[in-house]
Short mmCIF file of C-alpha atoms and ligand atoms in Angstrom, two decimals:
data_model
loop_
_atom_site.label_atom_id
_atom_site.label_comp_id
_atom_site.label_asym_id
_atom_site.label_seq_id
_atom_site.Cartn_x
_atom_site.Cartn_y
_atom_site.Cartn_z
CA MET A 1 -41.87 -49.65 17.65
CA ASN A 2 -43.86 -48.54 20.71
CA GLY A 3 -44.66 -52.11 21.64
CA PHE A 4 -46.32 -53.12 18.38
CA SER A 5 -44.84 -54.50 15.22
CA GLU A 6 -45.40 -53.74 11.56
CA ASP A 7 -44.44 -57.33 10.76
CA ILE A 8 -47.27 -59.00 12.68
CA LEU A 9 -50.70 -59.59 11.19
CA TYR A 10 -52.86 -58.80 14.23
CA ASP A 11 -56.20 -60.47 14.85
CA CYS A 12 -57.92 -57.22 15.72
CA VAL A 13 -57.12 -53.52 15.83
CA ILE A 14 -59.54 -51.36 17.81
CA VAL A 15 -59.66 -47.66 17.02
CA GLY A 16 -60.84 -45.61 19.98
CA GLY A 17 -60.55 -46.14 23.74
CA GLY A 18 -63.93 -45.12 25.14
CA PRO A 19 -66.35 -47.56 26.80
CA ALA A 20 -67.16 -49.26 23.46
CA GLY A 21 -63.52 -49.71 22.41
CA LEU A 22 -62.30 -50.82 25.83
CA THR A 23 -65.11 -53.37 26.09
CA ALA A 24 -64.36 -54.69 22.59
CA GLY A 25 -60.72 -54.88 23.74
CA LEU A 26 -61.63 -56.81 26.87
CA TYR A 27 -63.63 -59.37 24.90
CA CYS A 28 -61.06 -59.75 22.11
CA ALA A 29 -58.16 -60.10 24.53
CA ARG A 30 -60.05 -62.58 26.68
CA ALA A 31 -60.80 -64.61 23.53
CA LYS A 32 -57.00 -64.76 23.07
CA MET A 33 -57.08 -62.65 19.93
CA ASN A 34 -53.87 -60.71 19.40
CA THR A 35 -55.37 -57.26 19.78
CA LEU A 36 -54.14 -53.67 19.73
CA LEU A 37 -56.15 -50.62 20.71
CA PHE A 38 -55.23 -47.13 19.50
CA GLU A 39 -56.47 -44.00 21.24
CA LYS A 40 -55.39 -40.60 19.95
CA GLY A 41 -56.31 -38.58 23.03
CA THR A 42 -57.50 -39.51 26.49
CA LEU A 43 -58.91 -42.94 27.24
CA GLY A 44 -62.58 -42.92 28.20
CA GLY A 45 -63.97 -40.78 25.40
CA GLN A 46 -66.95 -38.71 26.51
CA ILE A 47 -67.06 -40.29 30.00
CA ALA A 48 -63.49 -39.12 30.64
CA ILE A 49 -64.96 -35.62 30.79
CA THR A 50 -68.11 -36.61 32.69
CA ASP A 51 -68.10 -35.85 36.37
CA LEU A 52 -70.58 -38.48 37.45
CA VAL A 53 -72.00 -41.47 35.59
CA GLU A 54 -75.21 -42.24 37.44
CA ASN A 55 -76.94 -44.70 35.16
CA TYR A 56 -74.32 -47.38 34.50
CA PRO A 57 -75.58 -50.50 36.27
CA GLY A 58 -73.59 -51.83 39.19
CA PHE A 59 -72.75 -48.46 40.74
CA PRO A 60 -75.80 -47.47 42.78
CA GLU A 61 -74.16 -44.29 44.05
CA GLY A 62 -72.80 -43.38 40.60
CA ILE A 63 -69.15 -43.40 39.61
CA SER A 64 -66.87 -40.73 38.20
CA GLY A 65 -66.19 -41.07 34.48
CA LYS A 66 -62.48 -41.11 35.22
CA GLU A 67 -62.70 -43.99 37.66
CA LEU A 68 -64.99 -46.01 35.42
CA THR A 69 -62.46 -45.56 32.60
CA GLN A 70 -59.64 -46.78 34.85
CA ARG A 71 -61.67 -49.85 35.72
CA PHE A 72 -62.48 -50.63 32.08
CA LYS A 73 -58.80 -50.25 31.23
CA ALA A 74 -57.50 -52.37 34.11
CA GLN A 75 -59.93 -55.16 33.32
CA ALA A 76 -59.06 -55.22 29.60
CA GLU A 77 -55.32 -55.11 30.29
CA ARG A 78 -55.63 -57.95 32.78
CA PHE A 79 -56.61 -60.15 29.84
CA GLY A 80 -53.79 -58.87 27.65
CA LEU A 81 -55.17 -55.93 25.67
CA LYS A 82 -52.32 -53.72 24.42
CA ILE A 83 -53.29 -50.07 24.51
CA HIS A 84 -51.29 -47.49 22.53
CA ARG A 85 -51.49 -43.79 22.00
CA GLY A 86 -51.81 -43.17 18.30
CA GLU A 87 -53.98 -41.45 15.76
CA VAL A 88 -55.27 -43.48 12.86
CA LEU A 89 -55.37 -41.40 9.68
CA LYS A 90 -56.47 -43.95 7.14
CA ILE A 91 -57.58 -47.56 6.84
CA GLU A 92 -57.61 -49.60 3.65
CA LYS A 93 -58.32 -53.18 2.77
CA VAL A 94 -56.19 -55.16 0.34
CA ASP A 95 -57.46 -58.69 -0.28
CA LYS A 96 -58.30 -59.89 3.24
CA GLU A 97 -55.84 -57.69 5.12
CA LEU A 98 -56.63 -54.36 6.71
CA PHE A 99 -53.89 -51.72 6.70
CA ILE A 100 -54.11 -49.17 9.48
CA HIS A 101 -52.02 -46.06 8.85
CA LEU A 102 -50.97 -43.96 11.85
CA ARG A 103 -50.09 -40.26 11.96
CA THR A 104 -46.50 -41.25 12.80
CA GLY A 105 -46.19 -42.90 9.39
CA GLN A 106 -46.27 -46.37 10.93
CA MET A 107 -48.61 -48.98 9.55
CA VAL A 108 -50.25 -51.90 11.31
CA ARG A 109 -51.82 -54.91 9.61
CA SER A 110 -54.85 -56.69 10.98
CA LYS A 111 -57.43 -59.31 10.10
CA THR A 112 -60.26 -57.29 11.66
CA VAL A 113 -60.88 -53.72 12.78
CA VAL A 114 -63.34 -52.43 15.37
CA LEU A 115 -64.17 -48.75 14.94
CA ALA A 116 -65.06 -47.19 18.28
CA VAL A 117 -64.00 -43.65 17.45
CA GLY A 118 -66.81 -41.93 19.33
CA ALA A 119 -67.96 -38.39 18.92
CA SER A 120 -66.75 -34.96 19.93
CA PRO A 121 -68.52 -31.82 21.12
CA ARG A 122 -70.38 -29.81 18.49
CA ARG A 123 -69.30 -26.19 18.12
CA LEU A 124 -71.75 -23.29 18.27
CA GLY A 125 -70.06 -21.55 15.37
CA VAL A 126 -70.49 -18.02 16.72
CA PRO A 127 -67.97 -15.14 16.82
CA GLY A 128 -65.71 -15.35 19.88
CA GLU A 129 -66.03 -19.13 20.29
CA GLU A 130 -62.65 -20.01 18.75
CA GLU A 131 -61.00 -16.80 19.91
CA PHE A 132 -61.80 -17.41 23.58
CA LEU A 133 -61.23 -21.17 23.62
CA ASN A 134 -59.41 -21.92 26.90
CA ARG A 135 -59.90 -18.28 27.89
CA GLY A 136 -63.44 -18.74 29.12
CA VAL A 137 -64.90 -21.04 26.46
CA SER A 138 -64.86 -24.74 27.30
CA TYR A 139 -66.46 -28.03 26.30
CA CYS A 140 -65.43 -29.84 29.50
CA ALA A 141 -66.76 -28.92 32.92
CA THR A 142 -64.68 -31.48 34.82
CA CYS A 143 -61.51 -30.15 33.15
CA ASP A 144 -62.14 -26.43 33.50
CA GLY A 145 -64.92 -25.85 36.03
CA ALA A 146 -62.57 -25.05 38.90
CA LEU A 147 -61.12 -22.13 36.92
CA PHE A 148 -64.40 -20.29 37.43
CA ASP A 149 -64.64 -20.34 41.20
CA GLY A 150 -66.99 -17.67 42.50
CA VAL A 151 -67.76 -16.10 39.11
CA PRO A 152 -70.82 -16.29 36.84
CA ILE A 153 -70.88 -19.17 34.37
CA ALA A 154 -73.10 -19.88 31.37
CA VAL A 155 -73.97 -23.33 30.08
CA ILE A 156 -75.40 -23.60 26.56
CA GLY A 157 -77.71 -26.48 25.63
CA GLY A 158 -80.80 -28.29 26.84
CA GLY A 159 -79.85 -31.98 26.79
CA ASP A 160 -78.54 -34.42 29.38
CA SER A 161 -75.00 -33.06 29.15
CA ALA A 162 -76.01 -29.42 29.64
CA CYS A 163 -78.11 -30.32 32.68
CA GLN A 164 -75.65 -32.74 34.25
CA GLU A 165 -72.71 -30.39 33.81
CA SER A 166 -74.70 -27.37 35.04
CA LEU A 167 -75.27 -29.25 38.27
CA PHE A 168 -71.55 -29.99 38.55
CA LEU A 169 -70.63 -26.36 37.81
CA THR A 170 -72.74 -25.11 40.74
CA ARG A 171 -69.78 -26.21 42.89
CA PHE A 172 -67.79 -23.34 41.42
CA GLY A 173 -69.91 -20.64 39.78
CA SER A 174 -71.48 -17.83 41.78
CA VAL A 175 -74.42 -18.54 39.47
CA VAL A 176 -74.88 -20.95 36.56
CA TYR A 177 -77.07 -19.66 33.72
CA LEU A 178 -78.50 -22.52 31.69
CA ILE A 179 -79.26 -21.03 28.29
CA HIS A 180 -81.47 -23.00 25.93
CA ARG A 181 -82.94 -22.17 22.55
CA ARG A 182 -86.42 -23.44 23.51
CA ASP A 183 -88.51 -23.31 26.66
CA GLN A 184 -88.52 -27.11 27.13
CA LEU A 185 -85.38 -28.98 28.10
CA ARG A 186 -84.58 -32.16 26.21
CA ALA A 187 -82.83 -33.81 29.19
CA GLN A 188 -84.15 -36.78 31.18
CA LYS A 189 -86.83 -35.77 33.68
CA HIS A 190 -84.85 -36.57 36.82
CA LEU A 191 -82.01 -34.30 35.64
CA GLN A 192 -84.51 -31.54 34.86
CA GLU A 193 -85.94 -31.85 38.36
CA LYS A 194 -82.48 -31.52 39.89
CA VAL A 195 -81.73 -28.50 37.71
CA PHE A 196 -84.97 -26.70 38.52
CA SER A 197 -84.61 -27.34 42.26
CA ASN A 198 -81.04 -26.03 42.41
CA PRO A 199 -81.06 -22.41 43.58
CA LYS A 200 -77.73 -21.69 41.89
CA ILE A 201 -79.00 -22.55 38.41
CA LYS A 202 -80.96 -19.91 36.52
CA PHE A 203 -82.74 -21.24 33.45
CA ILE A 204 -82.80 -18.81 30.53
CA PRO A 205 -85.16 -20.21 27.89
CA ASN A 206 -85.64 -19.13 24.25
CA LYS A 207 -82.20 -17.62 23.82
CA VAL A 208 -79.29 -18.38 21.53
CA VAL A 209 -75.77 -17.04 21.70
CA GLU A 210 -75.20 -14.40 19.06
CA ARG A 211 -71.56 -13.82 20.01
CA ILE A 212 -69.06 -14.19 22.86
CA GLU A 213 -67.26 -10.99 23.85
CA GLY A 214 -64.37 -9.86 26.05
CA SER A 215 -60.90 -8.39 25.89
CA GLN A 216 -58.31 -10.86 27.30
CA ALA A 217 -60.91 -13.45 28.28
CA VAL A 218 -64.67 -13.92 28.14
CA GLU A 219 -66.60 -11.09 29.76
CA ARG A 220 -70.09 -11.34 28.34
CA LEU A 221 -72.49 -13.08 25.99
CA VAL A 222 -74.71 -11.36 23.52
CA LEU A 223 -77.94 -13.35 23.40
CA ARG A 224 -80.75 -13.29 20.87
CA ASP A 225 -84.31 -14.08 21.89
CA THR A 226 -85.58 -16.83 19.59
CA LYS A 227 -89.15 -15.54 19.79
CA THR A 228 -88.71 -11.77 19.52
CA GLY A 229 -85.25 -11.45 17.96
CA GLU A 230 -84.33 -8.99 20.71
CA LEU A 231 -80.64 -8.82 21.71
CA SER A 232 -79.45 -8.71 25.32
CA GLU A 233 -76.17 -8.97 27.20
CA LEU A 234 -75.25 -11.33 30.02
CA ASN A 235 -72.05 -10.93 32.03
CA VAL A 236 -70.24 -14.25 32.51
CA GLU A 237 -66.61 -15.35 32.72
CA GLY A 238 -67.06 -18.98 31.74
CA VAL A 239 -69.08 -20.43 28.83
CA PHE A 240 -69.56 -24.19 28.72
CA ILE A 241 -71.03 -25.45 25.46
CA PHE A 242 -72.99 -28.73 25.46
CA ILE A 243 -75.06 -28.71 22.29
CA GLY A 244 -74.56 -32.30 21.24
CA LEU A 245 -71.94 -34.40 19.56
CA GLU A 246 -70.51 -35.00 16.12
CA PRO A 247 -69.03 -38.36 15.09
CA SER A 248 -65.25 -38.41 14.72
CA THR A 249 -65.48 -40.24 11.42
CA GLY A 250 -63.97 -37.79 8.93
CA PHE A 251 -61.00 -40.08 8.23
CA LEU A 252 -63.36 -42.96 7.36
CA LYS A 253 -65.10 -41.27 4.41
CA GLY A 254 -64.76 -43.46 1.37
CA PHE A 255 -63.74 -46.49 3.46
CA VAL A 256 -66.93 -47.49 5.27
CA GLU A 257 -70.48 -46.41 4.58
CA LEU A 258 -71.62 -43.43 6.69
CA ASP A 259 -75.13 -42.04 7.12
CA GLU A 260 -76.06 -38.49 6.09
CA ARG A 261 -74.82 -37.13 9.45
CA GLY A 262 -71.49 -38.94 9.27
CA TYR A 263 -72.27 -41.83 11.65
CA ILE A 264 -71.08 -45.32 10.63
CA LYS A 265 -73.79 -47.58 9.27
CA THR A 266 -73.86 -51.13 10.64
CA ASP A 267 -76.29 -54.00 10.84
CA GLU A 268 -77.51 -55.28 14.22
CA ARG A 269 -74.33 -57.36 14.52
CA MET A 270 -72.18 -54.19 14.33
CA ARG A 271 -70.92 -55.18 10.86
CA THR A 272 -70.12 -52.33 8.50
CA ASN A 273 -70.34 -52.72 4.73
CA VAL A 274 -66.65 -53.77 4.71
CA PRO A 275 -66.22 -57.42 5.75
CA GLY A 276 -64.03 -57.70 8.84
CA VAL A 277 -64.72 -54.11 9.91
CA PHE A 278 -67.11 -53.47 12.79
CA ALA A 279 -68.32 -50.30 14.52
CA CYS A 280 -69.74 -49.64 17.97
CA GLY A 281 -70.60 -46.88 20.43
CA ASP A 282 -71.21 -43.19 19.80
CA CYS A 283 -69.81 -43.23 16.24
CA ARG A 284 -72.41 -45.74 15.06
CA SER A 285 -75.57 -44.71 13.26
CA GLY A 286 -78.38 -44.99 15.81
CA ALA A 287 -76.11 -44.31 18.82
CA THR A 288 -77.93 -43.51 22.04
CA GLY A 289 -75.10 -41.80 23.93
CA GLN A 290 -75.38 -44.26 26.81
CA VAL A 291 -72.38 -46.01 28.37
CA ALA A 292 -74.39 -49.19 28.89
CA VAL A 293 -75.24 -49.32 25.19
CA ALA A 294 -71.67 -48.55 24.09
CA VAL A 295 -70.43 -51.38 26.30
CA GLY A 296 -73.01 -53.78 24.85
CA GLU A 297 -72.14 -52.82 21.30
CA GLY A 298 -68.41 -53.20 22.00
CA CYS A 299 -69.13 -56.71 23.24
CA ILE A 300 -71.14 -57.59 20.11
CA ALA A 301 -68.45 -56.15 17.81
CA ALA A 302 -65.76 -58.27 19.48
CA ILE A 303 -67.83 -61.45 19.34
CA GLU A 304 -68.56 -60.83 15.66
CA ALA A 305 -64.89 -60.09 14.95
CA GLU A 306 -63.95 -63.42 16.51
CA LYS A 307 -66.59 -65.22 14.44
CA TYR A 308 -65.29 -63.55 11.29
CA LEU A 309 -61.74 -64.69 12.11
CA GLN A 310 -62.87 -68.28 12.50
CA GLU A 311 -64.82 -68.23 9.24
CA GLU A 312 -62.33 -66.34 7.06
CA PHE A 313 -58.83 -67.16 8.35
P1 NAP B 401 -78.17 -33.73 22.84
O1 NAP B 401 -79.00 -34.69 23.61
O2 NAP B 401 -78.08 -33.87 21.34
O3 NAP B 401 -78.71 -32.28 23.18
C1 NAP B 401 -78.17 -31.15 22.57
C2 NAP B 401 -78.86 -29.91 23.11
O4 NAP B 401 -78.26 -28.76 22.54
C3 NAP B 401 -80.35 -29.87 22.75
O5 NAP B 401 -81.08 -29.37 23.83
C4 NAP B 401 -80.38 -28.92 21.56
O6 NAP B 401 -81.55 -28.14 21.52
C5 NAP B 401 -79.22 -28.00 21.86
N1 NAP B 401 -78.59 -27.48 20.64
C6 NAP B 401 -78.17 -28.18 19.56
N2 NAP B 401 -77.61 -27.36 18.65
C7 NAP B 401 -77.69 -26.12 19.17
C8 NAP B 401 -77.29 -24.83 18.71
N3 NAP B 401 -76.67 -24.67 17.53
N4 NAP B 401 -77.52 -23.77 19.50
C9 NAP B 401 -78.15 -23.91 20.69
N5 NAP B 401 -78.54 -25.10 21.18
C10 NAP B 401 -78.32 -26.18 20.42
O7 NAP B 401 -76.65 -33.69 23.32
P2 NAP B 401 -75.97 -34.00 24.74
O8 NAP B 401 -76.74 -33.44 25.86
O9 NAP B 401 -74.53 -33.62 24.55
O10 NAP B 401 -76.01 -35.58 24.83
C11 NAP B 401 -75.42 -36.40 23.82
C12 NAP B 401 -75.85 -37.83 24.07
O11 NAP B 401 -75.27 -38.30 25.29
C13 NAP B 401 -77.36 -37.95 24.24
O12 NAP B 401 -77.76 -39.14 23.64
C14 NAP B 401 -77.54 -38.00 25.73
O13 NAP B 401 -78.70 -38.69 26.14
C15 NAP B 401 -76.28 -38.71 26.18
N6 NAP B 401 -75.93 -38.34 27.57
C16 NAP B 401 -76.51 -39.06 28.55
C17 NAP B 401 -76.25 -38.74 29.87
C18 NAP B 401 -76.93 -39.55 30.93
O14 NAP B 401 -77.54 -40.54 30.62
N7 NAP B 401 -76.86 -39.15 32.18
C19 NAP B 401 -75.42 -37.68 30.21
C20 NAP B 401 -74.85 -36.96 29.18
C21 NAP B 401 -75.13 -37.28 27.85
P3 NAP B 401 -82.99 -28.78 21.16
O15 NAP B 401 -83.43 -29.46 22.42
O16 NAP B 401 -83.81 -27.59 20.81
O17 NAP B 401 -82.74 -29.70 20.01
#
């Protein structure tokens, strides 16, 4: 049974192993709650694909997302958190028990659930994007940047991710075109300053991608000017898309209350509308996309889960 049992009624099941979930896991395990954490992909969530986390307190020089994830994991496991690979397809509540159904057909029972399912990269939705996925189109600079050594790269977006990852991609690309639909970047000012002072980054404002073209792999972008409507071509071999995130909450529809954009609604104590079910991090309505906030929310969710256990069981 992969180290967990269908016969046990767990104290807490955490869904998602990013900063929020791993912190909730650390707190639950340290409170001696019998806790399982399920992650369907790679631990770390969005930071697992972030080259450098510069604004998480305690690391004045910054820390790689990968290393920070390893540290979160090691600390949680030290207190007994059990981490499993597994995709949760459905959760239901019968009386006071929560039933967590996994893709494998297995089911786990728990007294509480912490939803820390995070968010995933938004797609542009233009011709060529799906076709050239992994053949020039990518949503992860740390994973794929090195494939584009010495060739022109485009980054799409104007937020923190687009700017941060453009800077990282200058290690590889002969040039990095930062293509944004407006003339003002949305990113934090210090990132903008770094971007504008980097000679390898060429900012292309007021353009959107009309389509991505090539034969075997990406060869060029067709861009549309957002002011004039004029079309132009730009030769690139790599296209990195950072146009925001979408919550990974599809499987929760009808179980917990979501906002109009699909994020999980909670109160300030991370409680959803279902008693015993909590949510934290990037999947929560009002998420800020900051590791420090995700960590704080994971902590609150775990403390509230423990309180709920004491009151209800
Ligand atoms: P974001 O802040 O939502 O920015 C998305 C960017 O993509 C915006 O500039 C937006 O343009 C553009 N965009 C959206 N849809 C588009 C479309 N269909 N076509 C073209 N452009 C489009 O997303 P993010 O940069 O991925 O960041 C997500 C969250 O993580 C944010 O809260 C961010 O602060 C956080 N984050 C923080 C750090 C850090 O603190 N160092 C690093 C990375 C991410 P407009 O500006 O015109 O809306």
